[in-house]
DNA sequence: CTTCAGGTACGACTTGCATCGTACCTGAAG
DNA sequence: CTTCAGGTACGATGCAAGTCGTACCTGAAG
């Protein structure tokens, strides 16, 4: 089976409190900002975001993002994929990703 | 002197991280939700939000909201006023207040 | 003046959370 | 098989933050 065994809440069950708590951390927010800017929404590797923290801590952060419903984690056994749940987020919290994208250091305005 | 000696950051200096950290707390978020829904943006008393916490803790939460740039606190000496910084927030983080307003228990949609 | 309610300052306590060390699992490559 | 890199599980640690107790200040009302 190819992945997706790690699941978060349904689109309608996304909790704004959990989302804000997830985005309160600088590292998690930088991940979400990168994802928000990349309009291709392609699956990304966990270490494509170079976070200055240990891999155990990265595991923790990605879990928080998944449990908040912001990303999907695709488990391949010895490798993991990350994908932004853009449609679900836009449906439940329209404009949130734009706020994150506007914070992109490259000045990558959503237009 | 009529108030406003308590000041937060300038409109352009609002930090998304500080805002998310402020909104991560349930009590602070409930205050902001109430403020976001009330389009009159009139000055409100501190205990017009009935929070199930002591007054010292309320002082703490309002301070966090002010330092995040979300509200103004008007000091009258023995009384205090609270006012939402709607224009500044909308300018810097357009759509944020709509997200909060949509969480209002009364189903008070922003329009 | 005294009384009283609203608010703050300081400190203590407790919980939550970010972080990492150690150990272990998984799958791919030799 | 062994080796190795990516990832997880569990536990410990350190720090930030939410909460409240006590004491004090401020202004209004008697």
mmCIF file of C-alpha atoms (C1' of nucleotides) in Angstrom:
data_model
loop_
_atom_site.group_PDB
_atom_site.id
_atom_site.type_symbol
_atom_site.label_atom_id
_atom_site.label_comp_id
_atom_site.label_asym_id
_atom_site.label_seq_id
_atom_site.Cartn_x
_atom_site.Cartn_y
_atom_site.Cartn_z
ATOM 1 C CA UNK A 1 0.000 0.000 0.000
ATOM 2 C CA UNK A 2 1.348 3.366 -0.907
ATOM 3 C CA UNK A 3 1.067 5.511 2.105
ATOM 4 C CA UNK A 4 -1.477 7.808 3.764
ATOM 5 C CA UNK A 5 -1.857 5.530 6.782
ATOM 6 C CA UNK A 6 -1.156 8.614 8.883
ATOM 7 C CA UNK A 7 -4.341 10.615 8.947
ATOM 8 C CA UNK A 8 -5.541 13.848 10.477
ATOM 9 C CA UNK A 9 -9.022 15.263 11.095
ATOM 10 C CA UNK A 10 -11.661 15.585 8.384
ATOM 11 C CA UNK A 11 -11.936 18.879 6.531
ATOM 12 C CA UNK A 12 -15.036 19.955 8.452
ATOM 13 C CA UNK A 13 -13.488 19.007 11.773
ATOM 14 C CA UNK A 14 -10.529 21.352 11.556
ATOM 15 C CA UNK A 15 -10.210 23.306 14.783
ATOM 16 C CA UNK A 16 -9.070 26.902 14.637
ATOM 17 C CA UNK A 17 -7.492 26.591 18.067
ATOM 18 C CA UNK A 18 -5.376 23.633 17.017
ATOM 19 C CA UNK A 19 -4.410 25.471 13.841
ATOM 20 C CA UNK A 20 -3.303 28.585 15.724
ATOM 21 C CA UNK A 21 -1.391 26.484 18.224
ATOM 22 C CA UNK A 22 0.328 24.699 15.359
ATOM 23 C CA UNK A 23 1.209 27.969 13.645
ATOM 24 C CA UNK A 24 2.445 29.555 16.851
ATOM 25 C CA UNK A 25 5.750 27.729 16.519
ATOM 26 C CA UNK A 26 8.328 29.379 14.316
ATOM 27 C CA UNK A 27 9.576 26.177 12.689
ATOM 28 C CA UNK A 28 6.139 24.848 11.909
ATOM 29 C CA UNK A 29 5.115 28.230 10.548
ATOM 30 C CA UNK A 30 8.136 28.339 8.239
ATOM 31 C CA UNK A 31 7.159 24.944 6.854
ATOM 32 C CA UNK A 32 3.602 26.091 6.289
ATOM 33 C CA UNK A 33 4.781 29.315 4.668
ATOM 34 C CA UNK A 34 6.894 27.348 2.196
ATOM 35 C CA UNK A 35 4.001 25.050 1.415
ATOM 36 C CA UNK A 36 1.567 27.933 1.050
ATOM 37 C CA UNK A 37 3.785 29.655 -1.503
ATOM 38 C CA UNK A 38 4.363 26.583 -3.665
ATOM 39 C CA UNK A 39 1.266 26.471 -5.811
ATOM 40 C CA UNK A 40 2.147 23.106 -7.311
ATOM 41 C CA UNK A 41 1.163 21.387 -4.050
ATOM 42 C CA UNK A 42 3.449 18.533 -4.944
ATOM 43 C CA UNK A 43 4.512 15.974 -2.402
ATOM 44 C CA UNK A 44 7.693 16.974 -0.644
ATOM 45 C CA UNK A 45 10.297 15.143 1.388
ATOM 46 C CA UNK A 46 10.610 15.893 5.068
ATOM 47 C CA UNK A 47 14.121 17.226 4.777
ATOM 48 C CA UNK A 48 13.416 19.473 1.838
ATOM 49 C CA UNK A 49 12.719 22.108 4.459
ATOM 50 C CA UNK A 50 16.033 22.526 6.109
ATOM 51 C CA UNK A 51 15.083 22.965 9.710
ATOM 52 C CA UNK A 52 17.878 23.588 12.220
ATOM 53 C CA UNK A 53 16.568 20.950 14.602
ATOM 54 C CA UNK A 54 17.086 17.259 15.232
ATOM 55 C CA UNK A 55 15.096 14.673 13.329
ATOM 56 C CA UNK A 56 13.172 13.593 16.431
ATOM 57 C CA UNK A 57 11.979 17.161 16.847
ATOM 58 C CA UNK A 58 11.063 17.319 13.179
ATOM 59 C CA UNK A 59 8.969 14.195 13.617
ATOM 60 C CA UNK A 60 7.197 15.953 16.475
ATOM 61 C CA UNK A 61 6.494 19.103 14.463
ATOM 62 C CA UNK A 62 5.154 17.277 11.412
ATOM 63 C CA UNK A 63 2.916 15.266 13.690
ATOM 64 C CA UNK A 64 1.487 18.456 15.177
ATOM 65 C CA UNK A 65 0.848 19.863 11.706
ATOM 66 C CA UNK A 66 -0.866 16.657 10.654
ATOM 67 C CA UNK A 67 -3.015 16.452 13.784
ATOM 68 C CA UNK A 68 -4.064 20.050 13.200
ATOM 69 C CA UNK A 69 -5.199 18.962 9.740
ATOM 70 C CA UNK A 70 -2.779 21.184 7.861
ATOM 71 C CA UNK A 71 -0.752 18.531 6.074
ATOM 72 C CA UNK A 72 -0.924 14.898 5.040
ATOM 73 C CA UNK A 73 1.927 12.591 5.886
ATOM 74 C CA UNK A 74 2.536 9.752 3.489
ATOM 75 C CA UNK A 75 4.423 6.898 5.106
ATOM 76 C CA UNK A 76 6.672 4.809 2.869
ATOM 77 C CA UNK A 77 8.263 2.899 5.677
ATOM 78 C CA UNK A 78 11.735 4.318 5.615
ATOM 79 C CA UNK A 79 10.799 7.590 3.975
ATOM 80 C CA UNK A 80 7.969 10.054 4.383
ATOM 81 C CA UNK A 81 6.165 12.486 2.169
ATOM 82 C CA UNK A 82 4.476 15.752 3.099
ATOM 83 C CA UNK A 83 1.595 17.358 1.251
ATOM 84 C CA UNK A 84 -0.324 20.523 2.031
ATOM 85 C CA UNK A 85 -4.081 20.074 2.483
ATOM 86 C CA UNK A 86 -4.730 23.256 0.536
ATOM 87 C CA UNK A 87 -8.298 22.538 -0.533
ATOM 88 C CA UNK A 88 -9.445 21.544 2.952
ATOM 89 C CA UNK A 89 -7.775 24.542 4.555
ATOM 90 C CA UNK A 90 -9.189 26.958 1.999
ATOM 91 C CA UNK A 91 -12.644 25.507 2.461
ATOM 92 C CA UNK A 92 -12.609 25.741 6.244
ATOM 93 C CA UNK A 93 -10.390 28.792 6.756
ATOM 94 C CA UNK A 94 -10.430 30.848 3.566
ATOM 95 C CA UNK A 95 -7.578 33.320 3.404
ATOM 96 C CA UNK A 96 -5.388 31.615 5.965
ATOM 97 C CA UNK A 97 -2.856 30.353 3.453
ATOM 98 C CA UNK A 98 -2.693 33.782 1.857
ATOM 99 C CA UNK A 99 -1.732 35.229 5.236
ATOM 100 C CA UNK A 100 1.059 32.697 5.526
ATOM 101 C CA UNK A 101 2.201 33.194 1.943
ATOM 102 C CA UNK A 102 2.447 36.929 2.491
ATOM 103 C CA UNK A 103 5.067 36.264 5.150
ATOM 104 C CA UNK A 104 7.354 34.526 2.709
ATOM 105 C CA UNK A 105 10.854 36.057 2.910
ATOM 106 C CA UNK A 106 11.151 36.198 -0.858
ATOM 107 C CA UNK A 107 8.228 38.577 -0.893
ATOM 108 C CA UNK A 108 6.259 35.965 -2.743
ATOM 109 C CA UNK A 109 2.932 37.702 -2.695
ATOM 110 C CA UNK A 110 0.013 35.481 -3.720
ATOM 111 C CA UNK A 111 -0.620 38.240 -6.309
ATOM 112 C CA UNK B 1 -5.448 62.490 30.717
ATOM 113 C CA UNK B 2 -7.873 60.271 28.942
ATOM 114 C CA UNK B 3 -6.114 57.046 28.376
ATOM 115 C CA UNK B 4 -4.093 55.268 25.724
ATOM 116 C CA UNK B 5 -0.869 55.362 27.744
ATOM 117 C CA UNK B 6 -0.699 51.627 27.153
ATOM 118 C CA UNK B 7 0.562 51.121 23.638
ATOM 119 C CA UNK B 8 1.370 48.218 21.378
ATOM 120 C CA UNK B 9 3.388 47.917 18.170
ATOM 121 C CA UNK B 10 2.782 50.088 15.099
ATOM 122 C CA UNK B 11 0.494 48.755 12.386
ATOM 123 C CA UNK B 12 3.372 47.862 10.066
ATOM 124 C CA UNK B 13 5.287 46.167 12.873
ATOM 125 C CA UNK B 14 2.655 43.564 13.653
ATOM 126 C CA UNK B 15 4.271 40.146 13.811
ATOM 127 C CA UNK B 16 2.358 37.133 12.568
ATOM 128 C CA UNK B 17 4.138 34.891 15.045
ATOM 129 C CA UNK B 18 3.100 37.042 17.990
ATOM 130 C CA UNK B 19 -0.446 37.154 16.632
ATOM 131 C CA UNK B 20 -0.669 33.366 16.307
ATOM 132 C CA UNK B 21 0.810 32.896 19.755
ATOM 133 C CA UNK B 22 -1.761 35.322 21.134
ATOM 134 C CA UNK B 23 -4.615 33.548 19.369
ATOM 135 C CA UNK B 24 -3.417 30.103 20.446
ATOM 136 C CA UNK B 25 -4.984 30.593 23.877
ATOM 137 C CA UNK B 26 -8.651 29.767 24.132
ATOM 138 C CA UNK B 27 -9.570 32.691 26.382
ATOM 139 C CA UNK B 28 -7.762 35.266 24.298
ATOM 140 C CA UNK B 29 -9.286 33.819 21.132
ATOM 141 C CA UNK B 30 -12.788 34.066 22.591
ATOM 142 C CA UNK B 31 -12.191 37.729 23.349
ATOM 143 C CA UNK B 32 -10.944 38.353 19.825
ATOM 144 C CA UNK B 33 -13.876 36.463 18.329
ATOM 145 C CA UNK B 34 -16.316 38.661 20.219
ATOM 146 C CA UNK B 35 -14.503 41.779 19.116
ATOM 147 C CA UNK B 36 -14.306 40.632 15.510
ATOM 148 C CA UNK B 37 -18.038 40.051 15.329
ATOM 149 C CA UNK B 38 -19.024 43.419 16.824
ATOM 150 C CA UNK B 39 -18.810 45.750 13.843
ATOM 151 C CA UNK B 40 -19.392 48.851 15.945
ATOM 152 C CA UNK B 41 -15.835 48.599 17.271
ATOM 153 C CA UNK B 42 -16.919 50.512 20.320
ATOM 154 C CA UNK B 43 -14.808 50.638 23.444
ATOM 155 C CA UNK B 44 -15.628 47.831 25.812
ATOM 156 C CA UNK B 45 -15.032 47.206 29.492
ATOM 157 C CA UNK B 46 -12.691 44.433 30.502
ATOM 158 C CA UNK B 47 -15.366 42.442 32.280
ATOM 159 C CA UNK B 48 -17.867 42.648 29.478
ATOM 160 C CA UNK B 49 -16.331 39.400 28.306
ATOM 161 C CA UNK B 50 -17.115 37.042 31.094
ATOM 162 C CA UNK B 51 -13.997 34.976 31.327
ATOM 163 C CA UNK B 52 -13.903 32.152 33.884
ATOM 164 C CA UNK B 53 -10.520 33.237 35.212
ATOM 165 C CA UNK B 54 -9.234 35.520 37.942
ATOM 166 C CA UNK B 55 -8.713 39.202 37.299
ATOM 167 C CA UNK B 56 -4.939 38.898 37.553
ATOM 168 C CA UNK B 57 -5.000 36.383 34.750
ATOM 169 C CA UNK B 58 -7.295 38.622 32.727
ATOM 170 C CA UNK B 59 -4.785 41.431 33.111
ATOM 171 C CA UNK B 60 -2.159 39.062 31.745
ATOM 172 C CA UNK B 61 -4.229 38.040 28.713
ATOM 173 C CA UNK B 62 -5.187 41.585 27.753
ATOM 174 C CA UNK B 63 -1.552 42.552 27.991
ATOM 175 C CA UNK B 64 -0.590 39.767 25.569
ATOM 176 C CA UNK B 65 -3.294 40.877 23.135
ATOM 177 C CA UNK B 66 -2.080 44.472 23.337
ATOM 178 C CA UNK B 67 1.574 43.549 22.891
ATOM 179 C CA UNK B 68 0.609 41.492 19.841
ATOM 180 C CA UNK B 69 -1.003 44.654 18.460
ATOM 181 C CA UNK B 70 -4.521 43.251 18.373
ATOM 182 C CA UNK B 71 -6.194 45.616 20.828
ATOM 183 C CA UNK B 72 -5.714 48.994 22.438
ATOM 184 C CA UNK B 73 -6.006 49.306 26.182
ATOM 185 C CA UNK B 74 -7.260 52.618 27.463
ATOM 186 C CA UNK B 75 -6.249 53.259 31.055
ATOM 187 C CA UNK B 76 -8.586 55.382 33.180
ATOM 188 C CA UNK B 77 -6.791 54.715 36.414
ATOM 189 C CA UNK B 78 -9.311 52.557 38.159
ATOM 190 C CA UNK B 79 -11.019 51.299 35.030
ATOM 191 C CA UNK B 80 -9.832 50.125 31.654
ATOM 192 C CA UNK B 81 -11.214 50.145 28.156
ATOM 193 C CA UNK B 82 -10.568 47.684 25.352
ATOM 194 C CA UNK B 83 -10.803 48.467 21.663
ATOM 195 C CA UNK B 84 -10.122 46.258 18.667
ATOM 196 C CA UNK B 85 -7.478 47.577 16.254
ATOM 197 C CA UNK B 86 -9.570 46.503 13.295
ATOM 198 C CA UNK B 87 -8.090 48.821 10.677
ATOM 199 C CA UNK B 88 -4.498 47.956 11.542
ATOM 200 C CA UNK B 89 -5.202 44.233 11.603
ATOM 201 C CA UNK B 90 -7.086 44.332 8.311
ATOM 202 C CA UNK B 91 -4.290 46.280 6.703
ATOM 203 C CA UNK B 92 -1.553 43.935 7.834
ATOM 204 C CA UNK B 93 -3.421 40.618 7.918
ATOM 205 C CA UNK B 94 -6.462 40.918 5.647
ATOM 206 C CA UNK B 95 -9.015 38.207 6.331
ATOM 207 C CA UNK B 96 -7.791 37.311 9.794
ATOM 208 C CA UNK B 97 -10.726 38.887 11.591
ATOM 209 C CA UNK B 98 -13.127 37.155 9.225
ATOM 210 C CA UNK B 99 -11.607 33.823 10.239
ATOM 211 C CA UNK B 100 -12.180 34.655 13.882
ATOM 212 C CA UNK B 101 -15.681 35.959 13.260
ATOM 213 C CA UNK B 102 -16.626 32.756 11.507
ATOM 214 C CA UNK B 103 -15.912 30.886 14.736
ATOM 215 C CA UNK B 104 -18.514 32.835 16.647
ATOM 216 C CA UNK B 105 -20.858 30.388 18.443
ATOM 217 C CA UNK B 106 -23.917 32.347 17.392
ATOM 218 C CA UNK B 107 -23.066 31.583 13.813
ATOM 219 C CA UNK B 108 -22.487 35.264 13.317
ATOM 220 C CA UNK B 109 -21.154 35.208 9.802
ATOM 221 C CA UNK B 110 -19.221 38.347 8.825
ATOM 222 C CA UNK B 111 -21.981 39.110 6.379
ATOM 223 C "C1'" DC C 1 -11.909 61.210 55.745
ATOM 224 C "C1'" DT C 2 -13.394 55.840 54.787
ATOM 225 C "C1'" DT C 3 -15.071 52.317 51.872
ATOM 226 C "C1'" DC C 4 -15.184 49.687 47.797
ATOM 227 C "C1'" DA C 5 -14.615 47.842 43.082
ATOM 228 C "C1'" DG C 6 -11.498 47.596 39.155
ATOM 229 C "C1'" DG C 7 -6.848 46.892 38.019
ATOM 230 C "C1'" DT C 8 -1.828 46.032 38.601
ATOM 231 C "C1'" DA C 9 2.777 44.147 40.523
ATOM 232 C "C1'" DC C 10 5.273 40.456 42.238
ATOM 233 C "C1'" DG C 11 5.988 35.896 43.226
ATOM 234 C "C1'" DA C 12 4.969 30.951 43.390
ATOM 235 C "C1'" DC C 13 3.112 26.979 41.333
ATOM 236 C "C1'" DT C 14 1.924 23.921 37.638
ATOM 237 C "C1'" DT C 15 1.232 22.579 33.113
ATOM 238 C "C1'" DG C 16 2.463 22.413 28.408
ATOM 239 C "C1'" DC C 17 5.735 22.170 24.975
ATOM 240 C "C1'" DA C 18 10.107 22.265 22.261
ATOM 241 C "C1'" DT C 19 14.232 19.849 22.350
ATOM 242 C "C1'" DC C 20 17.305 16.066 22.380
ATOM 243 C "C1'" DG C 21 19.579 11.165 23.804
ATOM 244 C "C1'" DT C 22 19.122 6.509 23.362
ATOM 245 C "C1'" DA C 23 17.246 2.699 21.301
ATOM 246 C "C1'" DC C 24 14.719 0.587 17.763
ATOM 247 C "C1'" DC C 25 12.285 -0.134 13.167
ATOM 248 C "C1'" DT C 26 12.077 0.008 7.930
ATOM 249 C "C1'" DG C 27 13.529 -0.476 3.305
ATOM 250 C "C1'" DA C 28 17.145 0.086 -0.134
ATOM 251 C "C1'" DA C 29 21.829 -0.757 -1.621
ATOM 252 C "C1'" DG C 30 26.119 -3.505 -1.475
ATOM 253 C "C1'" DC D 1 23.462 -11.549 5.001
ATOM 254 C "C1'" DT D 2 25.369 -6.458 6.537
ATOM 255 C "C1'" DT D 3 25.347 -1.626 6.250
ATOM 256 C "C1'" DC D 4 23.254 2.745 6.248
ATOM 257 C "C1'" DA D 5 20.022 6.658 6.074
ATOM 258 C "C1'" DG D 6 15.371 8.148 7.182
ATOM 259 C "C1'" DG D 7 11.989 7.896 10.667
ATOM 260 C "C1'" DT D 8 9.720 6.664 15.089
ATOM 261 C "C1'" DA D 9 9.089 5.573 20.248
ATOM 262 C "C1'" DC D 10 10.046 6.631 24.827
ATOM 263 C "C1'" DG D 11 11.892 9.219 28.334
ATOM 264 C "C1'" DA D 12 14.288 13.209 30.389
ATOM 265 C "C1'" DT D 13 15.149 18.035 30.563
ATOM 266 C "C1'" DG D 14 14.668 22.871 30.387
ATOM 267 C "C1'" DC D 15 11.998 26.777 29.478
ATOM 268 C "C1'" DA D 16 7.873 29.359 28.435
ATOM 269 C "C1'" DA D 17 3.328 30.290 29.703
ATOM 270 C "C1'" DG D 18 -1.312 30.121 32.255
ATOM 271 C "C1'" DT D 19 -3.002 30.490 36.756
ATOM 272 C "C1'" DC D 20 -3.693 32.332 41.243
ATOM 273 C "C1'" DG D 21 -2.536 34.473 46.227
ATOM 274 C "C1'" DT D 22 -1.180 38.439 48.490
ATOM 275 C "C1'" DA D 23 -0.448 43.081 48.609
ATOM 276 C "C1'" DC D 24 -0.933 47.481 46.732
ATOM 277 C "C1'" DC D 25 -2.659 51.453 43.782
ATOM 278 C "C1'" DT D 26 -6.460 54.407 41.704
ATOM 279 C "C1'" DG D 27 -10.617 56.921 41.417
ATOM 280 C "C1'" DA D 28 -15.482 57.274 42.586
ATOM 281 C "C1'" DA D 29 -19.115 57.217 45.994
ATOM 282 C "C1'" DG D 30 -20.725 57.815 50.760
#
